[in-house]
mmCIF file of C-alpha atoms and ligand atoms in Angstrom:
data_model
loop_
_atom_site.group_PDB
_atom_site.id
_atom_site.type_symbol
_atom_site.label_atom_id
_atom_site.label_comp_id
_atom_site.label_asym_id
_atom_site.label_seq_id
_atom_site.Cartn_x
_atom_site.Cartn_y
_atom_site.Cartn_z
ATOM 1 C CA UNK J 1 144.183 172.053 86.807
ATOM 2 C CA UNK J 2 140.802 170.394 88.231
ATOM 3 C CA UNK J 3 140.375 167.622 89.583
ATOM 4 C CA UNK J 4 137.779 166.597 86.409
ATOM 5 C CA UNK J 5 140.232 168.049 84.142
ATOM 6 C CA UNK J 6 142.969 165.342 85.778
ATOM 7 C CA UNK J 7 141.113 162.417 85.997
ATOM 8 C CA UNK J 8 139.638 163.422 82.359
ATOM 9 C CA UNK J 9 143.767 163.361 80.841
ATOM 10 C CA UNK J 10 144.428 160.333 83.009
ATOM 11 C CA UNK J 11 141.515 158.329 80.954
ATOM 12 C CA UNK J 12 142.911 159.661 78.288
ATOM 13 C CA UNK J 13 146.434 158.129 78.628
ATOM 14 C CA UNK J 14 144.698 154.744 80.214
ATOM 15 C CA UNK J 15 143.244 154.443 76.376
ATOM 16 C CA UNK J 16 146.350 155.507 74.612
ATOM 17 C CA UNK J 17 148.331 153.218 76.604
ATOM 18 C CA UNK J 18 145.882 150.663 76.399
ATOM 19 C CA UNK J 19 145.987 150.810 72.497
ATOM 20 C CA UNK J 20 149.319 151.067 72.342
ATOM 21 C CA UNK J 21 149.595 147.221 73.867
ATOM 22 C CA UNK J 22 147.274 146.767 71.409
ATOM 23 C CA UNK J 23 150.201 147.380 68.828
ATOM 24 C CA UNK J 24 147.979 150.980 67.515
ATOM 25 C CA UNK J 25 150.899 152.345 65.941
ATOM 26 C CA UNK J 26 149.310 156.268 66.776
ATOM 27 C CA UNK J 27 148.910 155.652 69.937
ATOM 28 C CA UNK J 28 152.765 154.460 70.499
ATOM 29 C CA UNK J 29 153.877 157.354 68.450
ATOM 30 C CA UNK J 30 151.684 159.853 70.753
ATOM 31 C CA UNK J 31 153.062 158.440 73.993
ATOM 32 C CA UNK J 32 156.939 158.714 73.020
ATOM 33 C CA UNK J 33 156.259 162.252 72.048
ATOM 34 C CA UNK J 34 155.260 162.811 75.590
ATOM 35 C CA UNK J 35 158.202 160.608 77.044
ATOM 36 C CA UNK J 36 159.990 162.680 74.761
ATOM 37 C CA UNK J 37 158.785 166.304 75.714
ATOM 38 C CA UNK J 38 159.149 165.107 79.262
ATOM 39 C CA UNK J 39 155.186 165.283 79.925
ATOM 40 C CA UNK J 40 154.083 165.165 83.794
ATOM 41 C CA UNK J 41 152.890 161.873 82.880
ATOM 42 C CA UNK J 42 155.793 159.936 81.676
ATOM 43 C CA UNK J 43 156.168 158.563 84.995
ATOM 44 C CA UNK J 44 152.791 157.166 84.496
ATOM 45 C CA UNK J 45 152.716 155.954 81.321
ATOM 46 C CA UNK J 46 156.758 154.191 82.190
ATOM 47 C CA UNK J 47 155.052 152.224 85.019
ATOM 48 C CA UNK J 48 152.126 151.271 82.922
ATOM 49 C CA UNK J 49 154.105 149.878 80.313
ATOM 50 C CA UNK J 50 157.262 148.452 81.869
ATOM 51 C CA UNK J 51 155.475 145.303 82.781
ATOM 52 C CA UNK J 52 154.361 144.574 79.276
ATOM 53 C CA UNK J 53 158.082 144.983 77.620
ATOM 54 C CA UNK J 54 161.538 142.714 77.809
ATOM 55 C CA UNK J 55 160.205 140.847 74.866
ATOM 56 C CA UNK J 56 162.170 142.665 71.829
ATOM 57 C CA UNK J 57 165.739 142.106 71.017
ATOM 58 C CA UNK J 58 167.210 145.638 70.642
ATOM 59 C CA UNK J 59 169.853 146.636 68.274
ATOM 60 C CA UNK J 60 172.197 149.555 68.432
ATOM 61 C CA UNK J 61 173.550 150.771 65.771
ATOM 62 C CA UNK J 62 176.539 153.205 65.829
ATOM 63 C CA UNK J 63 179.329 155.020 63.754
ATOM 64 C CA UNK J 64 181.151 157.834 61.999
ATOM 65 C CA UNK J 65 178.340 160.615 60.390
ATOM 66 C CA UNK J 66 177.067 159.236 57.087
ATOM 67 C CA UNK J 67 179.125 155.716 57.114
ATOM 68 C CA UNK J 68 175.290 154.309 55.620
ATOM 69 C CA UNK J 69 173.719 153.385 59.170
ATOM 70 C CA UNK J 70 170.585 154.957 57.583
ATOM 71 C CA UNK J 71 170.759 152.682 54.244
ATOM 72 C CA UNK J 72 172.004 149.761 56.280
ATOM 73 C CA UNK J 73 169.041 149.361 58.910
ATOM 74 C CA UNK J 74 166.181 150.201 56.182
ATOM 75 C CA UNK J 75 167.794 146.879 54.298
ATOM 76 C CA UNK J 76 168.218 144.758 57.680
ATOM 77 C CA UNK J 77 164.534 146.067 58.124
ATOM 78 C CA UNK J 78 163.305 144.340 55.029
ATOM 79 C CA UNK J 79 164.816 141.277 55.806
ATOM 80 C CA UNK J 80 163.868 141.215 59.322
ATOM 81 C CA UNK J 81 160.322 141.480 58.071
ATOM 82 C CA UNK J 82 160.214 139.120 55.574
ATOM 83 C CA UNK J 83 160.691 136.759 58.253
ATOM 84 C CA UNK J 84 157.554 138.358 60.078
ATOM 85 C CA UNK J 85 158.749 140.022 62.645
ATOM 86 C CA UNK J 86 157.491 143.753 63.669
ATOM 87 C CA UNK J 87 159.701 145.962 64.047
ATOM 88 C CA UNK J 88 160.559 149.213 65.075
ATOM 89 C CA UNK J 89 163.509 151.995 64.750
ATOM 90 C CA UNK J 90 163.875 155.076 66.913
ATOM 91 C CA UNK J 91 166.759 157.065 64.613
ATOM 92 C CA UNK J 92 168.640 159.870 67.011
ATOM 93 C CA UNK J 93 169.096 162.520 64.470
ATOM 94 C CA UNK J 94 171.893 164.714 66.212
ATOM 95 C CA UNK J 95 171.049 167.734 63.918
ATOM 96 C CA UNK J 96 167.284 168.589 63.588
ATOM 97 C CA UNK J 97 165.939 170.424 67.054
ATOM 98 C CA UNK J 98 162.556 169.564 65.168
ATOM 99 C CA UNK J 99 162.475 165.886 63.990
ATOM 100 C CA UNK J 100 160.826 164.320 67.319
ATOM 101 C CA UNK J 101 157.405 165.431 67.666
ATOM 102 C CA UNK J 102 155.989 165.452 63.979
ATOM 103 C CA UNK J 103 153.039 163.305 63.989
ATOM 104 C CA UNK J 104 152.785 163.879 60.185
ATOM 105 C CA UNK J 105 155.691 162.726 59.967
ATOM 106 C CA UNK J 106 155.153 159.549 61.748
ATOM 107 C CA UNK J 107 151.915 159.172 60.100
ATOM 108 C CA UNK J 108 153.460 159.427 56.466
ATOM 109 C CA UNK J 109 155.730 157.096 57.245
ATOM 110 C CA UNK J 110 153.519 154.787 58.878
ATOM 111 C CA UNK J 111 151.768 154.125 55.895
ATOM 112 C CA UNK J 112 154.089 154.262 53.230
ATOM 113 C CA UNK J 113 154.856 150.488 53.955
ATOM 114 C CA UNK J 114 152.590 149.218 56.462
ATOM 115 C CA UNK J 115 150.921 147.041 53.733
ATOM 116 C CA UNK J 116 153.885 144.775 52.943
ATOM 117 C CA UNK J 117 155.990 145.434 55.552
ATOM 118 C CA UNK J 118 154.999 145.868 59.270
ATOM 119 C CA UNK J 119 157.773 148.219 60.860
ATOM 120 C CA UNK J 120 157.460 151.584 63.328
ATOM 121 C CA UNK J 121 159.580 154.279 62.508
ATOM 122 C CA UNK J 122 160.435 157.197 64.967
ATOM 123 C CA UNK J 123 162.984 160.042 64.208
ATOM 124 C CA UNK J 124 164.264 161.689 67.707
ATOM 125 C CA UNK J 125 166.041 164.652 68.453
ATOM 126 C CA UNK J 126 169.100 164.561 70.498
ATOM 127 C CA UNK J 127 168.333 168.357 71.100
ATOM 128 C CA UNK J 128 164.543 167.622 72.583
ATOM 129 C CA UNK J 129 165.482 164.277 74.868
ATOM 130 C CA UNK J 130 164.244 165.408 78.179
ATOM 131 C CA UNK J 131 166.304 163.853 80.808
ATOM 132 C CA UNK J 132 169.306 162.797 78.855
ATOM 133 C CA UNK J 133 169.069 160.818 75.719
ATOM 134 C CA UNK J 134 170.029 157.641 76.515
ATOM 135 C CA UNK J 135 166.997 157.851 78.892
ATOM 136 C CA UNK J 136 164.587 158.773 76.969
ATOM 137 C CA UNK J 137 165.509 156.032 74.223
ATOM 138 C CA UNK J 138 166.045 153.712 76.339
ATOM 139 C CA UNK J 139 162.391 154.829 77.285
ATOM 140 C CA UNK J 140 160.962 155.111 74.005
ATOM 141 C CA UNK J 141 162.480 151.566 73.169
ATOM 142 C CA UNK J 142 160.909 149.907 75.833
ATOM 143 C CA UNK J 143 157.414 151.309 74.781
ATOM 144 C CA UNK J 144 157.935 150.005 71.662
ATOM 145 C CA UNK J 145 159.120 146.730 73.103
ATOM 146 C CA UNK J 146 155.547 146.767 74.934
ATOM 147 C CA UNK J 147 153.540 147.725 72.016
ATOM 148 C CA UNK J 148 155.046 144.509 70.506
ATOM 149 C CA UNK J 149 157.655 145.421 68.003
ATOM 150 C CA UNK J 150 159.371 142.337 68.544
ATOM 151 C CA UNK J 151 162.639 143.790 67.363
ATOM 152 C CA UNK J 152 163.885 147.508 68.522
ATOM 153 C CA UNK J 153 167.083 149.072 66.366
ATOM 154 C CA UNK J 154 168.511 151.852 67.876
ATOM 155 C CA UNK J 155 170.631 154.267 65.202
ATOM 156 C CA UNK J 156 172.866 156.637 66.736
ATOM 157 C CA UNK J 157 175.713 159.043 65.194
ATOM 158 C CA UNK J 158 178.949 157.291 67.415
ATOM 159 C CA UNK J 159 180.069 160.796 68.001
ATOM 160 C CA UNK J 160 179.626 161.573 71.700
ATOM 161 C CA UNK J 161 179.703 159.759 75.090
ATOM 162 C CA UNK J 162 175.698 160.213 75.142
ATOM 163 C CA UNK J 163 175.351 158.493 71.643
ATOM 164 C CA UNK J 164 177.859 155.421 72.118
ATOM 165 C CA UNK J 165 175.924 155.004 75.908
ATOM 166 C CA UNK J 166 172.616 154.935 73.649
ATOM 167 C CA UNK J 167 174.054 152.005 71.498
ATOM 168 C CA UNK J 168 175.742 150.513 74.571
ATOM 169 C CA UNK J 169 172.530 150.017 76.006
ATOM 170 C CA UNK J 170 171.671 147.143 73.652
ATOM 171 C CA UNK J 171 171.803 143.435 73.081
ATOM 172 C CA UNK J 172 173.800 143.578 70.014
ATOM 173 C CA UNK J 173 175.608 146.354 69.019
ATOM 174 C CA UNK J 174 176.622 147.209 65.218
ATOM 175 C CA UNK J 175 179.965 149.998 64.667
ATOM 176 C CA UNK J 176 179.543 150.715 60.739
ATOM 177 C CA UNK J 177 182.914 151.688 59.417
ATOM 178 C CA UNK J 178 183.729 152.890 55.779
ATOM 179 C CA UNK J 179 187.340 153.230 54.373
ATOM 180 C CA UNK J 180 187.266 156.432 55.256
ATOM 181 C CA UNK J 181 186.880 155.982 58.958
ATOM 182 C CA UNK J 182 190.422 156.710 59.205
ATOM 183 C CA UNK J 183 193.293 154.660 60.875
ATOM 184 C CA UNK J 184 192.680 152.300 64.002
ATOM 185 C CA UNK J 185 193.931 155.066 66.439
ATOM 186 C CA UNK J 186 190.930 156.765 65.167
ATOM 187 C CA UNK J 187 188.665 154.101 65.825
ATOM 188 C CA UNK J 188 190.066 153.263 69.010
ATOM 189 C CA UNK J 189 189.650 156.851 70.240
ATOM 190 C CA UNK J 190 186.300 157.110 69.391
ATOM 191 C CA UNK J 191 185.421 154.071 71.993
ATOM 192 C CA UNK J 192 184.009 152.068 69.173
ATOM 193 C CA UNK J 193 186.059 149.130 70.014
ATOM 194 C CA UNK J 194 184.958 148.656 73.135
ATOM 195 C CA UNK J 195 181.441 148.522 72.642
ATOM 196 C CA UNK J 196 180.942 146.631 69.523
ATOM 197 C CA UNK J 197 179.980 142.937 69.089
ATOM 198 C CA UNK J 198 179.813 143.208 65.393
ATOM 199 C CA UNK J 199 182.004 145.170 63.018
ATOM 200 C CA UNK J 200 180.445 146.629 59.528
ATOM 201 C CA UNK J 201 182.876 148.071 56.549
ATOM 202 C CA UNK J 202 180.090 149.472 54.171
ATOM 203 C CA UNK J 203 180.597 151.107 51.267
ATOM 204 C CA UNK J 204 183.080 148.521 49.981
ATOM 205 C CA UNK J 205 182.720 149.345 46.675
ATOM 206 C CA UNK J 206 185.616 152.246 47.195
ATOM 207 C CA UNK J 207 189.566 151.607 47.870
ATOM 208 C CA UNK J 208 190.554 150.793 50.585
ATOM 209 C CA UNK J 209 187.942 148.660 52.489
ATOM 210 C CA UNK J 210 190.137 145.593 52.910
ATOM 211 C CA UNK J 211 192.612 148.032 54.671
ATOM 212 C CA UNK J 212 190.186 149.053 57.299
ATOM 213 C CA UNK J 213 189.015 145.143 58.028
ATOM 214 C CA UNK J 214 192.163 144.140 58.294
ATOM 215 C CA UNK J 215 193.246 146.864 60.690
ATOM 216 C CA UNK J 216 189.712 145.738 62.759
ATOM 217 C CA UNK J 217 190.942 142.402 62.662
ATOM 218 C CA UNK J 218 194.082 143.278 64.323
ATOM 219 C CA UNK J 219 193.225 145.022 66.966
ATOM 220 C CA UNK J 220 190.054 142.584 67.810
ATOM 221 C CA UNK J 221 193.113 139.874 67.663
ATOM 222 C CA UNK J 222 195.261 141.528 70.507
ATOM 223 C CA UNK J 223 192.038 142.531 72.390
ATOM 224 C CA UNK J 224 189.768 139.980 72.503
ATOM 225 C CA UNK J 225 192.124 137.536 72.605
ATOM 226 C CA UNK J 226 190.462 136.304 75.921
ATOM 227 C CA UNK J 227 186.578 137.245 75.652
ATOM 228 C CA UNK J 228 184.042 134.842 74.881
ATOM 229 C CA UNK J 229 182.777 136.828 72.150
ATOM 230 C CA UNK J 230 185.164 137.867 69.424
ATOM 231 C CA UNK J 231 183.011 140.241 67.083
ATOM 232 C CA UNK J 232 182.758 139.510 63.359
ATOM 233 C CA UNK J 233 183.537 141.884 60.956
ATOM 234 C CA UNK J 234 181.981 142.027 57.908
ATOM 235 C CA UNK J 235 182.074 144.145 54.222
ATOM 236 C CA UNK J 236 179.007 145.454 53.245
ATOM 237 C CA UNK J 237 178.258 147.467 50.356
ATOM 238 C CA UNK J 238 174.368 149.165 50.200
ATOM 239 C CA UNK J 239 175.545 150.514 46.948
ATOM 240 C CA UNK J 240 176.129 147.078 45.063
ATOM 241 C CA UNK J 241 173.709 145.227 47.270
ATOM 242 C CA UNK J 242 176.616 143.132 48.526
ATOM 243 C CA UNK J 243 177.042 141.454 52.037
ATOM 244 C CA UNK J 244 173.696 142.533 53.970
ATOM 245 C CA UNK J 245 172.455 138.857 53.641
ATOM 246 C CA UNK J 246 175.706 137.740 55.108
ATOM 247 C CA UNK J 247 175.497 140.601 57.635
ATOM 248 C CA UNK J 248 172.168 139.597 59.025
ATOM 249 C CA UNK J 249 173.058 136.444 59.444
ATOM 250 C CA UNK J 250 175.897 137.604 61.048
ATOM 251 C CA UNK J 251 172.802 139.363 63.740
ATOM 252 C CA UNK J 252 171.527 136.082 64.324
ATOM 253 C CA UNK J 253 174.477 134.466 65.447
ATOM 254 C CA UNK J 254 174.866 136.872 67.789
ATOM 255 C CA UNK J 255 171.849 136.566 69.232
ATOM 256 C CA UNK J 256 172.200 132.769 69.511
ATOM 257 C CA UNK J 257 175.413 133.076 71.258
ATOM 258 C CA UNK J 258 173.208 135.472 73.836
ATOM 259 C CA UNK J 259 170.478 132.857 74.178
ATOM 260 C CA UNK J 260 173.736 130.605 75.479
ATOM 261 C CA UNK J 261 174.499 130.146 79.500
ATOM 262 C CA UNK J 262 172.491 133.577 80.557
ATOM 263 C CA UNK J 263 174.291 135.564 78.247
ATOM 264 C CA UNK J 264 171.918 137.965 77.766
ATOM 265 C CA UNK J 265 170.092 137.826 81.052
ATOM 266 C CA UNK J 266 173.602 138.960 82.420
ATOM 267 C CA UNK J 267 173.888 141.700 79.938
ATOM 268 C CA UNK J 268 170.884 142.859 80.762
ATOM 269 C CA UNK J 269 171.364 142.901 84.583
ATOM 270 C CA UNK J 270 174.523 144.442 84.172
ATOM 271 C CA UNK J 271 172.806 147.246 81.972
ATOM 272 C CA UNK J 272 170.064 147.879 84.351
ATOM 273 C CA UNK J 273 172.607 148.072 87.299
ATOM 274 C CA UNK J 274 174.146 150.308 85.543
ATOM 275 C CA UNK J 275 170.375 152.486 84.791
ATOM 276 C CA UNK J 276 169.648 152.448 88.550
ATOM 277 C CA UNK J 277 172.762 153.602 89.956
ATOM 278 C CA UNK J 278 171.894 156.786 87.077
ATOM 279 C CA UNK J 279 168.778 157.230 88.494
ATOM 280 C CA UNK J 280 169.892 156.816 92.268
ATOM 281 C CA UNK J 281 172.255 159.945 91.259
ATOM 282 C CA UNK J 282 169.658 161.937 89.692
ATOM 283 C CA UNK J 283 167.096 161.513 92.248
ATOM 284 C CA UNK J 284 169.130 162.313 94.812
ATOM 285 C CA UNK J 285 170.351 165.245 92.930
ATOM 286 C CA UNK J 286 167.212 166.256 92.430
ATOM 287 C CA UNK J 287 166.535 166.256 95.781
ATOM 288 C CA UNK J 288 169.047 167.735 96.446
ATOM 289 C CA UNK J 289 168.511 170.736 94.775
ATOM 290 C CA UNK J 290 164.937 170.996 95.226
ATOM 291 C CA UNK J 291 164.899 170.945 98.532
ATOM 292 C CA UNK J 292 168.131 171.646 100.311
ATOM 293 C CA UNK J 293 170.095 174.347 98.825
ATOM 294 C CA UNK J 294 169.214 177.312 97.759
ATOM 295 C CA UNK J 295 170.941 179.937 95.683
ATOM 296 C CA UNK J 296 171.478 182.024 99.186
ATOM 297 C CA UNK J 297 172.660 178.847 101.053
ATOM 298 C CA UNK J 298 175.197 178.523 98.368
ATOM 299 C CA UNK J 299 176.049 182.467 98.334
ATOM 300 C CA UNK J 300 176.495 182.054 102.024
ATOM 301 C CA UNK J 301 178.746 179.510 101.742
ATOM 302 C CA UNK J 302 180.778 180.608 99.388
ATOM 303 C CA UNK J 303 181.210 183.543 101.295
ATOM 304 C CA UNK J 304 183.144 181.878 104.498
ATOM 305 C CA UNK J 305 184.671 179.223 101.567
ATOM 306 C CA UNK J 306 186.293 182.672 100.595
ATOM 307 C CA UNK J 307 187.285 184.143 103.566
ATOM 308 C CA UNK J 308 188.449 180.665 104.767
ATOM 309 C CA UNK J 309 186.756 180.180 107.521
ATOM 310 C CA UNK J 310 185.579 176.512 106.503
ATOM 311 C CA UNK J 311 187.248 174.585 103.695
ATOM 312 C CA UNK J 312 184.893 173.884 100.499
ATOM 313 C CA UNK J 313 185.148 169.575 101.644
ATOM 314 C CA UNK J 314 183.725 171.189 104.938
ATOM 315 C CA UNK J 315 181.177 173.132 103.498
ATOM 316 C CA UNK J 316 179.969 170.447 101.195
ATOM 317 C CA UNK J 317 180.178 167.909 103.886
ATOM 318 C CA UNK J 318 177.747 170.317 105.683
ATOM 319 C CA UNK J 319 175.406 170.690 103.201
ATOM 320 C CA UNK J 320 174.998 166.661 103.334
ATOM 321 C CA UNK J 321 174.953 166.473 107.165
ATOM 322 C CA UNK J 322 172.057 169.006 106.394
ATOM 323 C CA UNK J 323 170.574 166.963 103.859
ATOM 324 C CA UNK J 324 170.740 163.463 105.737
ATOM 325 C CA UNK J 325 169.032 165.265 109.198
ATOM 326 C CA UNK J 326 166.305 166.346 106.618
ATOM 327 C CA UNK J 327 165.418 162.754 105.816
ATOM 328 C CA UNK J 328 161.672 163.019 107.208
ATOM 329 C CA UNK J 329 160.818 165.710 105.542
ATOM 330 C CA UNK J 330 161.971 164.205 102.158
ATOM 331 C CA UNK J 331 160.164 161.050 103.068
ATOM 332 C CA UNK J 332 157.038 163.284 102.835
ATOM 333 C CA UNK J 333 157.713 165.138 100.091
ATOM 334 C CA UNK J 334 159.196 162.307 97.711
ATOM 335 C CA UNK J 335 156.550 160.364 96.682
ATOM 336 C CA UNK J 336 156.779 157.134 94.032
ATOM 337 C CA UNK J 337 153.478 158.019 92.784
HETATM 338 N N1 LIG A 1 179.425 154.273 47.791
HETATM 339 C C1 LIG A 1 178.551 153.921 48.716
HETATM 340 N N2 LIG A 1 177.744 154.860 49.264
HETATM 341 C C2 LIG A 1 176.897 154.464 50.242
HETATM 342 C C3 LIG A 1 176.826 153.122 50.693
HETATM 343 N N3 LIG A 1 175.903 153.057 51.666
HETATM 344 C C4 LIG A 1 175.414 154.300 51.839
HETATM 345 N N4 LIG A 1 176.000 155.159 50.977
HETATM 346 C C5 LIG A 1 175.723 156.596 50.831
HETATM 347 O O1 LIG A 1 176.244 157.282 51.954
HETATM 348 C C6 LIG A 1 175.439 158.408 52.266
HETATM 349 C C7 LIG A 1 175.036 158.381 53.747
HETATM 350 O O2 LIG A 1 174.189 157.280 53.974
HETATM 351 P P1 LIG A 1 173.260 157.179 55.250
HETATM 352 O O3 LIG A 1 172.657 155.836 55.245
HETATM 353 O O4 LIG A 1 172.377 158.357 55.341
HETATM 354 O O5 LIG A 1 174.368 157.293 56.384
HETATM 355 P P2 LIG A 1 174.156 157.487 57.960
HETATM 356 O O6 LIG A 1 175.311 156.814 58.589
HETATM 357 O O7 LIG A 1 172.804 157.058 58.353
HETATM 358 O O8 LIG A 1 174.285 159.053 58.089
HETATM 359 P P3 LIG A 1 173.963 159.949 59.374
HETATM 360 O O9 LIG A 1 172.755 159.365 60.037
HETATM 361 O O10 LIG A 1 173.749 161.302 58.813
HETATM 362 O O11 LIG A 1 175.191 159.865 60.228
HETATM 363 C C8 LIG A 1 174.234 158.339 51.320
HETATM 364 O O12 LIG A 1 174.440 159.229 50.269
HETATM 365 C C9 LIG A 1 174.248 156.911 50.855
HETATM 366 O O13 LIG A 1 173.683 156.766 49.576
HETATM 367 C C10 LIG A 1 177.676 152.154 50.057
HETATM 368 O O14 LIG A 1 177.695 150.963 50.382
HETATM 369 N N5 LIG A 1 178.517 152.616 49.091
HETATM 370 MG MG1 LIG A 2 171.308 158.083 59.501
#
């Protein structure tokens, strides 16, 4: 590419990014496709906007497929802007390889609502997350955060370790059960316990609801027995328009509790800890592989792993001896521009 070319995309972004702060809903939804595809100018547009976010309060929202997450956040959404706030959702849809990028999309639904209610909506693909998905919604997220949607939900299918880490990676996390979630050794299992600070049994209106907040109740007694937070559970039902008032209440104590002795400021350390030690690993490993080994270093070494003339701790312990005498040359080549 040019040099003109370059500097023409870089002025390019520079406005995008600059209307983005701006709140320009296109211009958010433009630079989370390219976090999304990965774009050589993520880093770039990451750095730019970091500065400007840590204002939202993020929500996670987790569960079995089809327990009503969907039904559940579009009603939290309407209350949560009736009391003025902006807000935005960024929906991980497990299934469609296609849902991410469609600016129609994001247009249409844009302005459906934007006269009464002032929310951002963004569908992303768990297929097309470049670099993990819990990075690149936790990246998408915090561009929202700096565009100034002052609250960010996050709705994730709870079926994988990538999906719960998504939710995890909030201030207040939501598990949405239904009566048929199954018994509590399911639930347990599926790491939902762990990670919730509020419990939801929606659709209520069938049999056995009662059953599975009981059984919540149970387990949250023996568990959490000693924590400072004991999540609430509450029965919703979308269907007869019964507890979501109740529920989002239920939100706001949360959040009060965090606004209590550094709660959240240590929940929030403790989660970007937990980011940079992920991104120590993959730079490294990226490193790693970019410069040090080679497919014929490896072939090589596997060679005298097999005819045992060095064991494979030895061999790896050589490639990192390797590695850490290579330092300089890394230096020059690893730049944080
Ligand atoms: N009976 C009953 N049905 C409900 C209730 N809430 C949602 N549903 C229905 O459950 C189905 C799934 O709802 P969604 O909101 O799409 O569920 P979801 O958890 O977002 O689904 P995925 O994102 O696909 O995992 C829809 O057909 C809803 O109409 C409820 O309270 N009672
Ligand atoms: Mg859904």
């Amino acid at each position: 590419m040019s040099q003109k070319n370059r500097r023409k995309i870089m002025v390019d972004i520079d406005t995008l990014i600059e209307k983005s702060l701006q709140g320009e809903k296109l211009a958010t939804a433009r630079l989370i496709s390219m976090v999304e595809r990965g774009d050589q100018q993520t880093p770039y547009i990451l750095e730019k906007m970091y500065p400007h976010s840590g204002n939202a309060y993020y929500i996670g929202m987790t569960g079995p497929p089809g327990a009503g997450k969907s039904t559940i956040v579009n009603k939290l959404v309407k209350l949560f802007c009736k009391s003025s706030y902006r807000v935005g959702v960024i929906a991980v849809d497990p299934s469609s390889p296609f849902s991410g990028g469609a600016l129609l999309g994001d247009r249409i639904r844009m302005n459906a609502k934007s006269q009464t209610y002032d929310y951002f909506f963004r569908s992303m693909s768990a297929g097309r997350a470049m670099g993990g998905l819990s990075r690149t919604t936790k990246e998408a997220s915090r561009i929202l955060d700096a565009s100034g949607r002052q609250i960010v939900i996050i709705e994730t299918v709870g079926v994988g370790q990538s999906e719960l880490d998504v939710a995890k990676a909030t201030d207040t996390v939501l598990v949405i059960l239904t009566p048929e979630s199954g018994d509590h050794i399911q639930i347990m299992k599926a790491g939902l316990l762990e990670i919730a600070d509020i419990f939801v049994v929606n659709k209520s209106d069938r049999p056995g609801a009662e059953n599975i907040a009981h059984s919540v109740r149970g387990m949250l007694d023996r568990r959490h027995a000693r924590l400072q937070w004991r999540p609430h559970v509450f029965m919703t039902s979308t269907l007869m328009n019964k507890g979501i008032n109740e529920l989002h209440e239920g939100i706001w104590t949360h959040h009060r509790y965090l606004q209590q002795n550094g709660n959240l400021e240590k929940r929030r350390k403790f989660q970007i800890k937990e980011e940079l030690q992920q991104r120590i690993e993959t730079e490294l490993s990226d490193i790693l592989w970019q410069h040090i080994i080679d497919d014929e270093k490896i072939e090589q070494l596997v060679a005298e792993v097999w005819l045992h003339k060095i064991s494979p701790l030895n061999a790896a312990r050589k490639i990192v001896a390797e590695w850490l005498g290579k330092g300089k040359i890394i230096q020059k080549t690893f730049s944080t521009k």
